Amino acid sequence: MQKMTLLFPLWALLASLLAWYYPAPFVNMQGIIVPLLMVVMLAMGMTLNVRDFQQVWGIRKVVIIGVSLQFILMPLAAFVISRLLQLSLELTVGMMLVGVTAGGTASNVMTYLAKGNLALSVSMTLVSTLFAIVLMPLLTELYLGQSIHVPTTEMLASLVKIVLLPILIGLVLNHFLSKSIEQLQNFLTQFASFSIVLIIAIVVALNNEQLHLVSIALLAAVVLHNLTGLFAGYQLTRWLGYDSVTARTVAIEVSMQNSGLSVAMAMSYFSALSALPAALFSIWHNLAGALFASFWRNKSQQSLQDEGTTK
């Protein structure tokens, strides 16, 4: 079971290739994405307690740092990268819509798998989503000169349904059944890994036709955008004196955007071509997040083994 988790990026890549060549079975499973995320968030909530969120309050400056990077760095990076790679106006619009959105739910799962600070990740997702309600239209107007209507009610409902309620229920279960839940830790990790691999495969299948339109320049833009958030989130947090666990959490949260919302915004206000960067980003950031999470999980386990050997 441990080896399965260590090979998480490989399973994600293999699942993506399978969905690329045989999309139909995965397309038929698109309806399970939200329920699956809800169950995963419930499982992660079962690993948390109130003290974890109290500790986040003690490092609330980190939340400010992460959210600031989310809405300052990511839009600016999307704009600069698009211009440097000379993307068309429609693709630049799509890149910007990815840049101005909030952190995605998948970031919480990746943080859990990377042995990051899950309570901090959840807190940042909640805060950035609330800020996005105001900042998405303002930043879109600033960079693109066009206003968009942000679906506030739908965003909040999704946040409550997929993140907040499952986490709260998990907290309650952990409070009353902590000893039993401790024995399920390995299973919860495996379940989270399997769920993300399946979701990645479904996302690849759903975007199969659009992915045939991807150019090298767009692929490079999406990869650079994601890696900019990952690198800057980690390095800045470490430079400010925080530990690696905190830094990797901020890195994942900043670099993994709510690309589903970006696709919806592009289709509603611009064009199908403008939705392509977000569709590609939804695949890439999960694969990159899987690799990043696997690296830190392996490193954490190696550190524990080294400590055990020393003792």
Short mmCIF file of C-alpha atoms in Angstrom, two decimals:
data_model
loop_
_atom_site.label_atom_id
_atom_site.label_comp_id
_atom_site.label_asym_id
_atom_site.label_seq_id
_atom_site.Cartn_x
_atom_site.Cartn_y
_atom_site.Cartn_z
CA MET A 1 0.00 0.00 0.00
CA GLN A 2 2.86 2.36 0.82
CA LYS A 3 4.47 1.64 -2.57
CA MET A 4 1.19 2.53 -4.27
CA THR A 5 1.29 5.96 -2.64
CA LEU A 6 4.96 6.48 -3.52
CA LEU A 7 4.13 5.74 -7.17
CA PHE A 8 1.19 8.16 -7.13
CA PRO A 9 2.52 10.35 -10.01
CA LEU A 10 3.04 7.25 -12.17
CA TRP A 11 -0.55 6.08 -11.58
CA ALA A 12 -1.80 9.59 -12.43
CA LEU A 13 0.18 9.59 -15.69
CA LEU A 14 -0.93 6.09 -16.66
CA ALA A 15 -4.57 6.94 -15.90
CA SER A 16 -4.26 10.08 -18.03
CA LEU A 17 -2.89 8.09 -20.97
CA LEU A 18 -5.64 5.49 -20.59
CA ALA A 19 -8.29 8.22 -20.57
CA TRP A 20 -6.65 9.85 -23.59
CA TYR A 21 -6.92 6.71 -25.71
CA TYR A 22 -10.18 5.34 -24.23
CA PRO A 23 -12.17 8.39 -23.05
CA ALA A 24 -15.72 6.99 -23.23
CA PRO A 25 -15.76 5.00 -19.93
CA PHE A 26 -14.33 7.94 -18.03
CA VAL A 27 -16.66 10.49 -19.62
CA ASN A 28 -19.56 8.39 -18.32
CA MET A 29 -18.18 8.82 -14.80
CA GLN A 30 -18.15 12.63 -14.80
CA GLY A 31 -21.08 12.70 -12.38
CA ILE A 32 -18.99 11.18 -9.59
CA ILE A 33 -16.38 13.98 -9.46
CA VAL A 34 -18.20 16.19 -6.93
CA PRO A 35 -19.42 13.30 -4.69
CA LEU A 36 -15.93 11.81 -4.78
CA LEU A 37 -14.36 15.12 -3.74
CA MET A 38 -16.90 15.43 -0.93
CA VAL A 39 -16.00 11.99 0.40
CA VAL A 40 -12.29 12.76 0.12
CA MET A 41 -12.77 16.02 2.05
CA LEU A 42 -14.73 14.10 4.68
CA ALA A 43 -11.86 11.62 4.97
CA MET A 44 -9.36 14.46 5.31
CA GLY A 45 -11.55 16.17 7.88
CA MET A 46 -11.27 12.99 9.94
CA THR A 47 -7.52 13.62 10.24
CA LEU A 48 -8.04 17.14 11.65
CA ASN A 49 -9.10 18.59 14.99
CA VAL A 50 -9.95 22.04 16.32
CA ARG A 51 -6.38 22.54 17.54
CA ASP A 52 -5.14 22.38 13.96
CA PHE A 53 -7.24 25.40 13.02
CA GLN A 54 -6.25 27.20 16.21
CA GLN A 55 -2.62 26.78 15.15
CA VAL A 56 -3.49 28.25 11.73
CA TRP A 57 -4.81 31.34 13.50
CA GLY A 58 -1.38 31.64 15.10
CA ILE A 59 0.23 31.81 11.64
CA ARG A 60 -2.55 33.80 9.98
CA LYS A 61 0.10 35.95 8.29
CA VAL A 62 0.81 32.91 6.09
CA VAL A 63 -2.81 32.95 4.89
CA ILE A 64 -2.37 36.61 3.94
CA ILE A 65 0.88 35.79 2.11
CA GLY A 66 -0.70 32.92 0.20
CA VAL A 67 -3.85 34.80 -0.79
CA SER A 68 -1.78 37.82 -1.82
CA LEU A 69 0.33 35.63 -4.11
CA GLN A 70 -2.87 34.10 -5.46
CA PHE A 71 -4.28 37.42 -6.64
CA ILE A 72 -1.12 39.43 -7.35
CA LEU A 73 1.44 36.97 -8.69
CA MET A 74 -0.78 34.52 -10.59
CA PRO A 75 -2.67 37.11 -12.72
CA LEU A 76 0.53 39.02 -13.44
CA ALA A 77 2.39 35.82 -14.35
CA ALA A 78 -0.43 34.74 -16.67
CA PHE A 79 -0.34 38.10 -18.44
CA VAL A 80 3.46 38.28 -18.80
CA ILE A 81 3.83 34.65 -19.93
CA SER A 82 1.05 35.05 -22.50
CA ARG A 83 2.74 38.14 -23.95
CA LEU A 84 6.22 36.58 -23.98
CA LEU A 85 4.95 33.48 -25.80
CA GLN A 86 2.81 35.63 -28.13
CA LEU A 87 -0.42 33.78 -27.47
CA SER A 88 -3.50 34.89 -29.37
CA LEU A 89 -5.98 37.22 -27.69
CA GLU A 90 -8.43 34.39 -27.03
CA LEU A 91 -5.79 32.18 -25.40
CA THR A 92 -4.47 35.14 -23.40
CA VAL A 93 -8.00 35.68 -22.09
CA GLY A 94 -8.11 32.02 -21.05
CA MET A 95 -4.75 32.29 -19.28
CA MET A 96 -5.93 35.38 -17.42
CA LEU A 97 -9.13 33.67 -16.28
CA VAL A 98 -6.99 30.95 -14.73
CA GLY A 99 -4.75 33.56 -13.12
CA VAL A 100 -7.51 35.58 -11.47
CA THR A 101 -9.41 32.69 -9.90
CA ALA A 102 -9.13 31.22 -6.39
CA GLY A 103 -7.41 28.05 -5.21
CA GLY A 104 -9.04 24.77 -6.16
CA THR A 105 -10.34 21.96 -3.93
CA ALA A 106 -7.73 19.55 -5.32
CA SER A 107 -5.04 21.62 -3.56
CA ASN A 108 -6.35 20.38 -0.23
CA VAL A 109 -5.97 16.76 -1.31
CA MET A 110 -2.47 17.36 -2.67
CA THR A 111 -1.47 19.08 0.58
CA TYR A 112 -2.73 16.08 2.54
CA LEU A 113 -0.75 13.69 0.31
CA ALA A 114 2.36 15.91 0.56
CA LYS A 115 2.14 15.81 4.37
CA GLY A 116 1.60 19.55 4.40
CA ASN A 117 -0.55 21.62 6.76
CA LEU A 118 -4.06 20.55 5.78
CA ALA A 119 -5.85 22.99 8.09
CA LEU A 120 -3.82 25.85 6.57
CA SER A 121 -4.64 24.66 3.04
CA VAL A 122 -8.37 24.48 3.78
CA SER A 123 -8.26 27.92 5.41
CA MET A 124 -6.51 29.42 2.39
CA THR A 125 -9.01 27.83 0.00
CA LEU A 126 -11.92 29.29 1.96
CA VAL A 127 -10.38 32.77 2.18
CA SER A 128 -9.24 32.93 -1.46
CA THR A 129 -12.67 31.80 -2.68
CA LEU A 130 -14.36 34.57 -0.70
CA PHE A 131 -11.87 37.13 -2.05
CA ALA A 132 -12.37 35.84 -5.60
CA ILE A 133 -16.01 36.94 -5.52
CA VAL A 134 -14.80 40.56 -5.51
CA LEU A 135 -11.37 40.27 -7.13
CA MET A 136 -12.20 38.13 -10.18
CA PRO A 137 -14.31 40.79 -11.90
CA LEU A 138 -11.96 43.62 -10.81
CA LEU A 139 -8.81 41.86 -12.05
CA THR A 140 -10.50 40.78 -15.28
CA GLU A 141 -11.48 44.39 -15.93
CA LEU A 142 -7.97 45.57 -15.07
CA TYR A 143 -6.11 43.14 -17.36
CA LEU A 144 -8.64 42.49 -20.12
CA GLY A 145 -10.79 45.62 -20.07
CA GLN A 146 -13.95 43.53 -19.88
CA SER A 147 -16.30 42.90 -16.97
CA ILE A 148 -17.57 39.45 -16.05
CA HIS A 149 -20.27 38.38 -13.66
CA VAL A 150 -18.97 36.02 -10.97
CA PRO A 151 -21.53 33.37 -9.95
CA THR A 152 -21.35 34.26 -6.26
CA THR A 153 -24.18 32.01 -5.06
CA GLU A 154 -22.90 29.00 -6.98
CA MET A 155 -19.33 29.55 -5.74
CA LEU A 156 -20.39 29.79 -2.10
CA ALA A 157 -22.76 26.82 -2.41
CA SER A 158 -19.97 24.74 -3.95
CA LEU A 159 -17.54 25.82 -1.22
CA VAL A 160 -19.96 24.83 1.52
CA LYS A 161 -20.97 21.54 -0.10
CA ILE A 162 -17.57 20.27 -1.24
CA VAL A 163 -15.23 21.69 1.41
CA LEU A 164 -16.83 23.17 4.51
CA LEU A 165 -19.52 20.62 5.44
CA PRO A 166 -17.43 17.47 4.79
CA ILE A 167 -14.51 18.93 6.78
CA LEU A 168 -16.81 19.85 9.71
CA ILE A 169 -18.41 16.39 9.73
CA GLY A 170 -14.93 14.84 9.63
CA LEU A 171 -13.84 16.99 12.58
CA VAL A 172 -16.83 15.82 14.61
CA LEU A 173 -16.19 12.16 13.75
CA ASN A 174 -12.53 12.51 14.70
CA HIS A 175 -13.49 14.10 18.01
CA PHE A 176 -15.65 11.17 19.05
CA LEU A 177 -13.93 8.28 17.23
CA SER A 178 -10.28 9.37 17.22
CA LYS A 179 -8.86 5.96 18.24
CA SER A 180 -10.76 4.09 15.56
CA ILE A 181 -9.88 6.68 12.91
CA GLU A 182 -6.16 6.42 13.74
CA GLN A 183 -6.27 2.85 12.48
CA LEU A 184 -7.72 4.07 9.17
CA GLN A 185 -4.95 6.54 8.35
CA ASN A 186 -3.29 4.37 5.70
CA PHE A 187 -6.63 3.59 4.10
CA LEU A 188 -7.60 7.28 4.00
CA THR A 189 -4.33 8.13 2.25
CA GLN A 190 -4.82 5.37 -0.32
CA PHE A 191 -8.41 6.43 -0.91
CA ALA A 192 -7.41 10.07 -1.45
CA SER A 193 -4.68 8.99 -3.90
CA PHE A 194 -7.02 6.72 -5.85
CA SER A 195 -9.73 9.39 -5.99
CA ILE A 196 -7.41 12.05 -7.40
CA VAL A 197 -6.04 9.61 -10.00
CA LEU A 198 -9.59 8.80 -11.09
CA ILE A 199 -10.59 12.48 -11.20
CA ILE A 200 -7.52 13.31 -13.32
CA ALA A 201 -8.50 10.53 -15.76
CA ILE A 202 -12.07 11.84 -15.98
CA VAL A 203 -10.86 15.40 -16.59
CA VAL A 204 -8.54 14.18 -19.37
CA ALA A 205 -11.40 12.26 -20.98
CA LEU A 206 -13.79 15.21 -20.77
CA ASN A 207 -11.25 17.47 -22.49
CA ASN A 208 -10.05 14.87 -25.00
CA GLU A 209 -11.19 16.72 -28.12
CA GLN A 210 -9.98 20.13 -26.95
CA LEU A 211 -6.54 18.75 -26.08
CA HIS A 212 -5.94 17.94 -29.74
CA LEU A 213 -5.92 21.71 -30.33
CA VAL A 214 -3.15 22.39 -27.82
CA SER A 215 -0.03 24.02 -29.27
CA ILE A 216 3.49 23.84 -27.85
CA ALA A 217 3.27 27.53 -26.93
CA LEU A 218 0.06 27.04 -24.92
CA LEU A 219 1.42 23.95 -23.19
CA ALA A 220 4.56 25.88 -22.26
CA ALA A 221 2.46 28.81 -20.98
CA VAL A 222 0.33 26.59 -18.74
CA VAL A 223 3.34 24.71 -17.36
CA LEU A 224 5.29 27.94 -16.69
CA HIS A 225 2.28 29.55 -15.02
CA ASN A 226 1.76 26.63 -12.67
CA LEU A 227 5.47 26.25 -11.87
CA THR A 228 5.75 29.99 -11.17
CA GLY A 229 3.12 29.66 -8.44
CA LEU A 230 4.72 26.48 -7.09
CA PHE A 231 8.25 27.91 -6.98
CA ALA A 232 7.35 31.40 -5.72
CA GLY A 233 4.94 30.07 -3.09
CA TYR A 234 7.57 27.76 -1.65
CA GLN A 235 10.61 30.02 -1.89
CA LEU A 236 8.94 33.18 -0.57
CA THR A 237 7.47 31.35 2.41
CA ARG A 238 10.83 29.79 3.25
CA TRP A 239 12.57 33.15 2.78
CA LEU A 240 10.18 34.64 5.34
CA GLY A 241 11.34 32.06 7.86
CA TYR A 242 8.58 29.45 7.82
CA ASP A 243 9.23 25.71 7.83
CA SER A 244 9.07 23.37 4.85
CA VAL A 245 5.63 22.00 5.79
CA THR A 246 4.14 25.50 5.71
CA ALA A 247 6.04 26.42 2.53
CA ARG A 248 4.92 23.37 0.57
CA THR A 249 1.33 24.05 1.64
CA VAL A 250 1.45 27.63 0.34
CA ALA A 251 3.15 26.46 -2.87
CA ILE A 252 0.42 23.93 -3.63
CA GLU A 253 -2.38 26.33 -2.74
CA VAL A 254 -1.04 29.18 -4.88
CA SER A 255 -0.22 27.02 -7.92
CA MET A 256 -3.44 24.97 -8.08
CA GLN A 257 -6.23 27.18 -9.38
CA ASN A 258 -9.98 26.64 -9.60
CA SER A 259 -9.70 25.83 -13.30
CA GLY A 260 -13.26 24.49 -13.47
CA LEU A 261 -14.59 27.95 -12.68
CA SER A 262 -12.21 29.43 -15.26
CA VAL A 263 -13.62 27.12 -17.94
CA ALA A 264 -17.16 28.16 -17.02
CA MET A 265 -16.25 31.87 -17.15
CA ALA A 266 -14.54 31.48 -20.54
CA MET A 267 -17.52 29.65 -22.05
CA SER A 268 -19.98 32.18 -20.62
CA TYR A 269 -18.23 35.43 -21.58
CA PHE A 270 -15.67 34.64 -24.28
CA SER A 271 -15.24 31.51 -26.45
CA ALA A 272 -14.55 27.78 -26.44
CA LEU A 273 -10.95 28.53 -27.45
CA SER A 274 -10.57 30.79 -24.42
CA ALA A 275 -11.60 27.83 -22.25
CA LEU A 276 -8.70 25.72 -23.58
CA PRO A 277 -5.97 27.06 -21.21
CA ALA A 278 -8.12 26.30 -18.16
CA ALA A 279 -8.97 22.83 -19.49
CA LEU A 280 -5.28 22.10 -20.01
CA PHE A 281 -4.40 23.66 -16.65
CA SER A 282 -6.89 21.38 -14.87
CA ILE A 283 -4.93 18.37 -16.14
CA TRP A 284 -1.41 19.72 -15.76
CA HIS A 285 -1.76 21.16 -12.26
CA ASN A 286 -3.04 17.82 -10.96
CA LEU A 287 -0.14 15.94 -12.54
CA ALA A 288 2.39 18.51 -11.29
CA GLY A 289 0.72 18.53 -7.87
CA ALA A 290 0.88 14.73 -7.75
CA LEU A 291 4.60 14.80 -8.48
CA PHE A 292 5.22 17.58 -5.93
CA ALA A 293 3.15 15.78 -3.28
CA SER A 294 4.91 12.48 -3.93
CA PHE A 295 8.33 14.14 -3.63
CA TRP A 296 7.56 15.66 -0.24
CA ARG A 297 5.76 12.58 1.05
CA ASN A 298 8.77 10.42 0.17
CA LYS A 299 11.12 12.97 1.73
CA SER A 300 9.06 13.11 4.93
CA GLN A 301 8.99 9.32 5.21
CA GLN A 302 12.74 9.15 4.59
CA SER A 303 13.33 11.70 7.34
CA LEU A 304 11.26 9.63 9.77
CA GLN A 305 13.22 6.51 8.85
CA ASP A 306 16.53 8.33 9.33
CA GLU A 307 15.41 9.57 12.75
CA GLY A 308 14.42 6.03 13.72
CA THR A 309 17.80 4.69 12.61
CA THR A 310 19.63 7.42 14.55
CA LYS A 311 17.70 6.60 17.71
#
